[in-house]
Amino acid sequence: MRGDGRRSEAGFSTPLLVLMLGFMVLLLGGLSVDLWRVLAEHREVAGLVDGASIAGSTAIDLDFVRDNPSVPEPPLLPELAIDRACRYLEDHGDITACPTPDAEVVVAADTITVTVTRDVELTFLAALVTLDPSADTSPIRVSAEGVGRALRGGP
């Protein structure tokens, strides 16, 4: 109390400021953890689909290559390409069945496209998603494309 009968409110602003700063640090920390989790999951899935598309693109039609040696991109054998890509996904990822909606493999002529969709476990952002569904960062969807190439030896 001051001498004129009024209370001093100077001490009230410091604890409030400390509480607000603490809340902001927690907010930014929670956001950072979730965003890094999404980025790490994206990188892992990107490596997985890259490997699967490369594995599938090795299933070229060797008879076509023998009959048409000048064609640089021979067609893929669809069943074999899908089998190789799916086997890679099952061996190196946590994919239990392939092809499924979460692990799509599409072969078109000389190209194979592998797409994996995976849910990301969010902690802090999960609360925000319930407030705003358009802010949902999960699931992530990553695609990779591979093209079959015939390796030819030089003279």
JSON list of C-alpha atoms in Angstrom, two decimals:
[
{"chain": "A", "resi": 1, "resn": "MET", "atom": "CA", "xyz": [0.00, 0.00, 0.00]},
{"chain": "A", "resi": 2, "resn": "ARG", "atom": "CA", "xyz": [1.11, 3.48, -0.72]},
{"chain": "A", "resi": 3, "resn": "GLY", "atom": "CA", "xyz": [0.91, 6.27, 1.78]},
{"chain": "A", "resi": 4, "resn": "ASP", "atom": "CA", "xyz": [-2.12, 7.78, 0.01]},
{"chain": "A", "resi": 5, "resn": "GLY", "atom": "CA", "xyz": [-4.28, 4.65, 0.54]},
{"chain": "A", "resi": 6, "resn": "ARG", "atom": "CA", "xyz": [-3.93, 3.14, -3.00]},
{"chain": "A", "resi": 7, "resn": "ARG", "atom": "CA", "xyz": [-2.42, -0.31, -3.67]},
{"chain": "A", "resi": 8, "resn": "SER", "atom": "CA", "xyz": [0.58, -0.65, -5.90]},
{"chain": "A", "resi": 9, "resn": "GLU", "atom": "CA", "xyz": [0.04, -3.07, -8.81]},
{"chain": "A", "resi": 10, "resn": "ALA", "atom": "CA", "xyz": [3.65, -3.13, -9.98]},
{"chain": "A", "resi": 11, "resn": "GLY", "atom": "CA", "xyz": [4.26, -6.62, -8.53]},
{"chain": "A", "resi": 12, "resn": "PHE", "atom": "CA", "xyz": [1.34, -8.18, -10.38]},
{"chain": "A", "resi": 13, "resn": "SER", "atom": "CA", "xyz": [2.72, -7.81, -13.91]},
{"chain": "A", "resi": 14, "resn": "THR", "atom": "CA", "xyz": [5.94, -9.79, -13.31]},
{"chain": "A", "resi": 15, "resn": "PRO", "atom": "CA", "xyz": [4.31, -13.13, -12.35]},
{"chain": "A", "resi": 16, "resn": "LEU", "atom": "CA", "xyz": [1.80, -12.73, -15.17]},
{"chain": "A", "resi": 17, "resn": "LEU", "atom": "CA", "xyz": [4.61, -12.10, -17.64]},
{"chain": "A", "resi": 18, "resn": "VAL", "atom": "CA", "xyz": [6.51, -15.16, -16.39]},
{"chain": "A", "resi": 19, "resn": "LEU", "atom": "CA", "xyz": [3.39, -17.32, -16.73]},
{"chain": "A", "resi": 20, "resn": "MET", "atom": "CA", "xyz": [2.74, -16.07, -20.26]},
{"chain": "A", "resi": 21, "resn": "LEU", "atom": "CA", "xyz": [6.35, -16.67, -21.29]},
{"chain": "A", "resi": 22, "resn": "GLY", "atom": "CA", "xyz": [6.25, -20.15, -19.79]},
{"chain": "A", "resi": 23, "resn": "PHE", "atom": "CA", "xyz": [3.05, -20.92, -21.69]},
{"chain": "A", "resi": 24, "resn": "MET", "atom": "CA", "xyz": [4.61, -19.67, -24.94]},
{"chain": "A", "resi": 25, "resn": "VAL", "atom": "CA", "xyz": [7.69, -21.85, -24.43]},
{"chain": "A", "resi": 26, "resn": "LEU", "atom": "CA", "xyz": [5.49, -24.90, -23.85]},
{"chain": "A", "resi": 27, "resn": "LEU", "atom": "CA", "xyz": [3.38, -24.05, -26.88]},
{"chain": "A", "resi": 28, "resn": "LEU", "atom": "CA", "xyz": [6.39, -23.64, -29.19]},
{"chain": "A", "resi": 29, "resn": "GLY", "atom": "CA", "xyz": [8.08, -26.73, -27.74]},
{"chain": "A", "resi": 30, "resn": "GLY", "atom": "CA", "xyz": [5.00, -28.87, -28.34]},
{"chain": "A", "resi": 31, "resn": "LEU", "atom": "CA", "xyz": [4.63, -27.59, -31.89]},
{"chain": "A", "resi": 32, "resn": "SER", "atom": "CA", "xyz": [8.32, -28.23, -32.58]},
{"chain": "A", "resi": 33, "resn": "VAL", "atom": "CA", "xyz": [8.17, -31.81, -31.34]},
{"chain": "A", "resi": 34, "resn": "ASP", "atom": "CA", "xyz": [5.14, -32.63, -33.49]},
{"chain": "A", "resi": 35, "resn": "LEU", "atom": "CA", "xyz": [6.49, -30.96, -36.60]},
{"chain": "A", "resi": 36, "resn": "TRP", "atom": "CA", "xyz": [9.83, -32.74, -36.28]},
{"chain": "A", "resi": 37, "resn": "ARG", "atom": "CA", "xyz": [7.95, -36.02, -35.84]},
{"chain": "A", "resi": 38, "resn": "VAL", "atom": "CA", "xyz": [6.07, -35.38, -39.10]},
{"chain": "A", "resi": 39, "resn": "LEU", "atom": "CA", "xyz": [9.29, -34.49, -40.94]},
{"chain": "A", "resi": 40, "resn": "ALA", "atom": "CA", "xyz": [11.11, -37.57, -39.63]},
{"chain": "A", "resi": 41, "resn": "GLU", "atom": "CA", "xyz": [8.22, -39.83, -40.62]},
{"chain": "A", "resi": 42, "resn": "HIS", "atom": "CA", "xyz": [8.12, -38.25, -44.08]},
{"chain": "A", "resi": 43, "resn": "ARG", "atom": "CA", "xyz": [11.84, -38.90, -44.58]},
{"chain": "A", "resi": 44, "resn": "GLU", "atom": "CA", "xyz": [11.47, -42.51, -43.47]},
{"chain": "A", "resi": 45, "resn": "VAL", "atom": "CA", "xyz": [8.53, -43.14, -45.80]},
{"chain": "A", "resi": 46, "resn": "ALA", "atom": "CA", "xyz": [10.32, -41.37, -48.67]},
{"chain": "A", "resi": 47, "resn": "GLY", "atom": "CA", "xyz": [13.28, -43.72, -48.32]},
{"chain": "A", "resi": 48, "resn": "LEU", "atom": "CA", "xyz": [10.94, -46.69, -48.19]},
{"chain": "A", "resi": 49, "resn": "VAL", "atom": "CA", "xyz": [9.03, -45.79, -51.37]},
{"chain": "A", "resi": 50, "resn": "ASP", "atom": "CA", "xyz": [12.26, -44.91, -53.20]},
{"chain": "A", "resi": 51, "resn": "GLY", "atom": "CA", "xyz": [13.67, -48.34, -52.43]},
{"chain": "A", "resi": 52, "resn": "ALA", "atom": "CA", "xyz": [10.43, -50.06, -53.41]},
{"chain": "A", "resi": 53, "resn": "SER", "atom": "CA", "xyz": [10.23, -48.22, -56.73]},
{"chain": "A", "resi": 54, "resn": "ILE", "atom": "CA", "xyz": [13.83, -49.13, -57.52]},
{"chain": "A", "resi": 55, "resn": "ALA", "atom": "CA", "xyz": [13.16, -52.78, -56.62]},
{"chain": "A", "resi": 56, "resn": "GLY", "atom": "CA", "xyz": [10.08, -52.81, -58.83]},
{"chain": "A", "resi": 57, "resn": "SER", "atom": "CA", "xyz": [11.82, -51.11, -61.74]},
{"chain": "A", "resi": 58, "resn": "THR", "atom": "CA", "xyz": [14.27, -54.02, -62.00]},
{"chain": "A", "resi": 59, "resn": "ALA", "atom": "CA", "xyz": [11.50, -56.26, -63.35]},
{"chain": "A", "resi": 60, "resn": "ILE", "atom": "CA", "xyz": [12.11, -55.44, -67.00]},
{"chain": "A", "resi": 61, "resn": "ASP", "atom": "CA", "xyz": [10.99, -57.71, -69.82]},
{"chain": "A", "resi": 62, "resn": "LEU", "atom": "CA", "xyz": [14.28, -59.32, -70.86]},
{"chain": "A", "resi": 63, "resn": "ASP", "atom": "CA", "xyz": [12.77, -60.95, -73.97]},
{"chain": "A", "resi": 64, "resn": "PHE", "atom": "CA", "xyz": [11.71, -57.49, -75.17]},
{"chain": "A", "resi": 65, "resn": "VAL", "atom": "CA", "xyz": [15.25, -56.19, -74.54]},
{"chain": "A", "resi": 66, "resn": "ARG", "atom": "CA", "xyz": [16.74, -59.04, -76.60]},
{"chain": "A", "resi": 67, "resn": "ASP", "atom": "CA", "xyz": [14.33, -58.47, -79.47]},
{"chain": "A", "resi": 68, "resn": "ASN", "atom": "CA", "xyz": [14.57, -54.64, -79.37]},
{"chain": "A", "resi": 69, "resn": "PRO", "atom": "CA", "xyz": [18.09, -53.70, -78.27]},
{"chain": "A", "resi": 70, "resn": "SER", "atom": "CA", "xyz": [17.77, -50.05, -79.34]},
{"chain": "A", "resi": 71, "resn": "VAL", "atom": "CA", "xyz": [14.83, -49.24, -77.00]},
{"chain": "A", "resi": 72, "resn": "PRO", "atom": "CA", "xyz": [16.31, -47.48, -73.92]},
{"chain": "A", "resi": 73, "resn": "GLU", "atom": "CA", "xyz": [13.30, -48.00, -71.61]},
{"chain": "A", "resi": 74, "resn": "PRO", "atom": "CA", "xyz": [11.85, -51.49, -71.98]},
{"chain": "A", "resi": 75, "resn": "PRO", "atom": "CA", "xyz": [8.45, -52.34, -70.51]},
{"chain": "A", "resi": 76, "resn": "LEU", "atom": "CA", "xyz": [8.16, -53.81, -67.05]},
{"chain": "A", "resi": 77, "resn": "LEU", "atom": "CA", "xyz": [6.58, -57.15, -66.25]},
{"chain": "A", "resi": 78, "resn": "PRO", "atom": "CA", "xyz": [3.66, -55.88, -64.15]},
{"chain": "A", "resi": 79, "resn": "GLU", "atom": "CA", "xyz": [3.17, -58.87, -61.85]},
{"chain": "A", "resi": 80, "resn": "LEU", "atom": "CA", "xyz": [6.89, -59.23, -61.15]},
{"chain": "A", "resi": 81, "resn": "ALA", "atom": "CA", "xyz": [7.34, -55.47, -60.62]},
{"chain": "A", "resi": 82, "resn": "ILE", "atom": "CA", "xyz": [4.44, -55.34, -58.15]},
{"chain": "A", "resi": 83, "resn": "ASP", "atom": "CA", "xyz": [5.75, -58.42, -56.36]},
{"chain": "A", "resi": 84, "resn": "ARG", "atom": "CA", "xyz": [9.27, -56.97, -56.00]},
{"chain": "A", "resi": 85, "resn": "ALA", "atom": "CA", "xyz": [8.01, -53.58, -54.81]},
{"chain": "A", "resi": 86, "resn": "CYS", "atom": "CA", "xyz": [5.61, -55.18, -52.32]},
{"chain": "A", "resi": 87, "resn": "ARG", "atom": "CA", "xyz": [8.28, -57.54, -51.03]},
{"chain": "A", "resi": 88, "resn": "TYR", "atom": "CA", "xyz": [10.57, -54.57, -50.44]},
{"chain": "A", "resi": 89, "resn": "LEU", "atom": "CA", "xyz": [7.82, -52.68, -48.57]},
{"chain": "A", "resi": 90, "resn": "GLU", "atom": "CA", "xyz": [7.05, -55.72, -46.41]},
{"chain": "A", "resi": 91, "resn": "ASP", "atom": "CA", "xyz": [10.73, -56.46, -45.67]},
{"chain": "A", "resi": 92, "resn": "HIS", "atom": "CA", "xyz": [11.87, -52.89, -44.94]},
{"chain": "A", "resi": 93, "resn": "GLY", "atom": "CA", "xyz": [8.77, -51.11, -43.69]},
{"chain": "A", "resi": 94, "resn": "ASP", "atom": "CA", "xyz": [5.99, -51.92, -41.29]},
{"chain": "A", "resi": 95, "resn": "ILE", "atom": "CA", "xyz": [3.69, -52.82, -44.19]},
{"chain": "A", "resi": 96, "resn": "THR", "atom": "CA", "xyz": [1.96, -56.15, -43.56]},
{"chain": "A", "resi": 97, "resn": "ALA", "atom": "CA", "xyz": [0.00, -56.47, -46.80]},
{"chain": "A", "resi": 98, "resn": "CYS", "atom": "CA", "xyz": [0.60, -55.07, -50.24]},
{"chain": "A", "resi": 99, "resn": "PRO", "atom": "CA", "xyz": [-0.93, -53.75, -52.43]},
{"chain": "A", "resi": 100, "resn": "THR", "atom": "CA", "xyz": [-3.49, -52.07, -50.18]},
{"chain": "A", "resi": 101, "resn": "PRO", "atom": "CA", "xyz": [-4.88, -48.52, -49.98]},
{"chain": "A", "resi": 102, "resn": "ASP", "atom": "CA", "xyz": [-1.99, -47.67, -47.63]},
{"chain": "A", "resi": 103, "resn": "ALA", "atom": "CA", "xyz": [0.61, -49.21, -49.96]},
{"chain": "A", "resi": 104, "resn": "GLU", "atom": "CA", "xyz": [-0.30, -48.67, -53.61]},
{"chain": "A", "resi": 105, "resn": "VAL", "atom": "CA", "xyz": [1.79, -50.01, -56.47]},
{"chain": "A", "resi": 106, "resn": "VAL", "atom": "CA", "xyz": [0.87, -49.07, -60.05]},
{"chain": "A", "resi": 107, "resn": "VAL", "atom": "CA", "xyz": [2.71, -50.28, -63.16]},
{"chain": "A", "resi": 108, "resn": "ALA", "atom": "CA", "xyz": [2.20, -48.53, -66.50]},
{"chain": "A", "resi": 109, "resn": "ALA", "atom": "CA", "xyz": [4.39, -49.72, -69.39]},
{"chain": "A", "resi": 110, "resn": "ASP", "atom": "CA", "xyz": [7.97, -48.87, -68.32]},
{"chain": "A", "resi": 111, "resn": "THR", "atom": "CA", "xyz": [7.10, -46.98, -65.11]},
{"chain": "A", "resi": 112, "resn": "ILE", "atom": "CA", "xyz": [6.26, -48.12, -61.59]},
{"chain": "A", "resi": 113, "resn": "THR", "atom": "CA", "xyz": [4.75, -45.78, -59.01]},
{"chain": "A", "resi": 114, "resn": "VAL", "atom": "CA", "xyz": [4.78, -46.68, -55.32]},
{"chain": "A", "resi": 115, "resn": "THR", "atom": "CA", "xyz": [2.69, -44.67, -52.86]},
{"chain": "A", "resi": 116, "resn": "VAL", "atom": "CA", "xyz": [2.62, -45.21, -49.10]},
{"chain": "A", "resi": 117, "resn": "THR", "atom": "CA", "xyz": [0.21, -43.51, -46.73]},
{"chain": "A", "resi": 118, "resn": "ARG", "atom": "CA", "xyz": [1.06, -43.53, -43.03]},
{"chain": "A", "resi": 119, "resn": "ASP", "atom": "CA", "xyz": [-0.53, -42.00, -39.96]},
{"chain": "A", "resi": 120, "resn": "VAL", "atom": "CA", "xyz": [1.66, -39.88, -37.72]},
{"chain": "A", "resi": 121, "resn": "GLU", "atom": "CA", "xyz": [1.11, -39.94, -33.96]},
{"chain": "A", "resi": 122, "resn": "LEU", "atom": "CA", "xyz": [0.68, -36.32, -32.92]},
{"chain": "A", "resi": 123, "resn": "THR", "atom": "CA", "xyz": [0.68, -35.13, -29.33]},
{"chain": "A", "resi": 124, "resn": "PHE", "atom": "CA", "xyz": [0.26, -31.38, -29.07]},
{"chain": "A", "resi": 125, "resn": "LEU", "atom": "CA", "xyz": [-1.14, -30.79, -32.55]},
{"chain": "A", "resi": 126, "resn": "ALA", "atom": "CA", "xyz": [-3.78, -33.45, -31.93]},
{"chain": "A", "resi": 127, "resn": "ALA", "atom": "CA", "xyz": [-5.49, -31.02, -29.57]},
{"chain": "A", "resi": 128, "resn": "LEU", "atom": "CA", "xyz": [-5.40, -28.29, -32.21]},
{"chain": "A", "resi": 129, "resn": "VAL", "atom": "CA", "xyz": [-6.75, -30.64, -34.88]},
{"chain": "A", "resi": 130, "resn": "THR", "atom": "CA", "xyz": [-9.84, -31.23, -32.77]},
{"chain": "A", "resi": 131, "resn": "LEU", "atom": "CA", "xyz": [-10.34, -27.46, -32.80]},
{"chain": "A", "resi": 132, "resn": "ASP", "atom": "CA", "xyz": [-9.58, -27.03, -36.52]},
{"chain": "A", "resi": 133, "resn": "PRO", "atom": "CA", "xyz": [-9.82, -30.21, -38.68]},
{"chain": "A", "resi": 134, "resn": "SER", "atom": "CA", "xyz": [-8.16, -28.42, -41.63]},
{"chain": "A", "resi": 135, "resn": "ALA", "atom": "CA", "xyz": [-4.94, -28.27, -39.56]},
{"chain": "A", "resi": 136, "resn": "ASP", "atom": "CA", "xyz": [-4.55, -32.07, -39.64]},
{"chain": "A", "resi": 137, "resn": "THR", "atom": "CA", "xyz": [-1.03, -33.05, -40.76]},
{"chain": "A", "resi": 138, "resn": "SER", "atom": "CA", "xyz": [-1.69, -36.75, -40.46]},
{"chain": "A", "resi": 139, "resn": "PRO", "atom": "CA", "xyz": [-1.67, -38.98, -42.44]},
{"chain": "A", "resi": 140, "resn": "ILE", "atom": "CA", "xyz": [1.25, -38.29, -44.71]},
{"chain": "A", "resi": 141, "resn": "ARG", "atom": "CA", "xyz": [1.31, -39.63, -48.27]},
{"chain": "A", "resi": 142, "resn": "VAL", "atom": "CA", "xyz": [4.56, -40.14, -50.19]},
{"chain": "A", "resi": 143, "resn": "SER", "atom": "CA", "xyz": [5.04, -41.38, -53.77]},
{"chain": "A", "resi": 144, "resn": "ALA", "atom": "CA", "xyz": [8.05, -42.42, -55.79]},
{"chain": "A", "resi": 145, "resn": "GLU", "atom": "CA", "xyz": [8.35, -43.39, -59.43]},
{"chain": "A", "resi": 146, "resn": "GLY", "atom": "CA", "xyz": [10.82, -45.77, -61.03]},
{"chain": "A", "resi": 147, "resn": "VAL", "atom": "CA", "xyz": [11.55, -46.42, -64.70]},
{"chain": "A", "resi": 148, "resn": "GLY", "atom": "CA", "xyz": [12.94, -49.68, -66.01]},
{"chain": "A", "resi": 149, "resn": "ARG", "atom": "CA", "xyz": [16.22, -49.29, -67.85]},
{"chain": "A", "resi": 150, "resn": "ALA", "atom": "CA", "xyz": [18.12, -51.87, -69.79]},
{"chain": "A", "resi": 151, "resn": "LEU", "atom": "CA", "xyz": [21.81, -51.85, -68.95]},
{"chain": "A", "resi": 152, "resn": "ARG", "atom": "CA", "xyz": [23.86, -52.51, -72.02]},
{"chain": "A", "resi": 153, "resn": "GLY", "atom": "CA", "xyz": [27.54, -53.23, -72.12]},
{"chain": "A", "resi": 154, "resn": "GLY", "atom": "CA", "xyz": [29.76, -51.21, -74.42]},
{"chain": "A", "resi": 155, "resn": "PRO", "atom": "CA", "xyz": [32.27, -52.64, -76.94]}
]
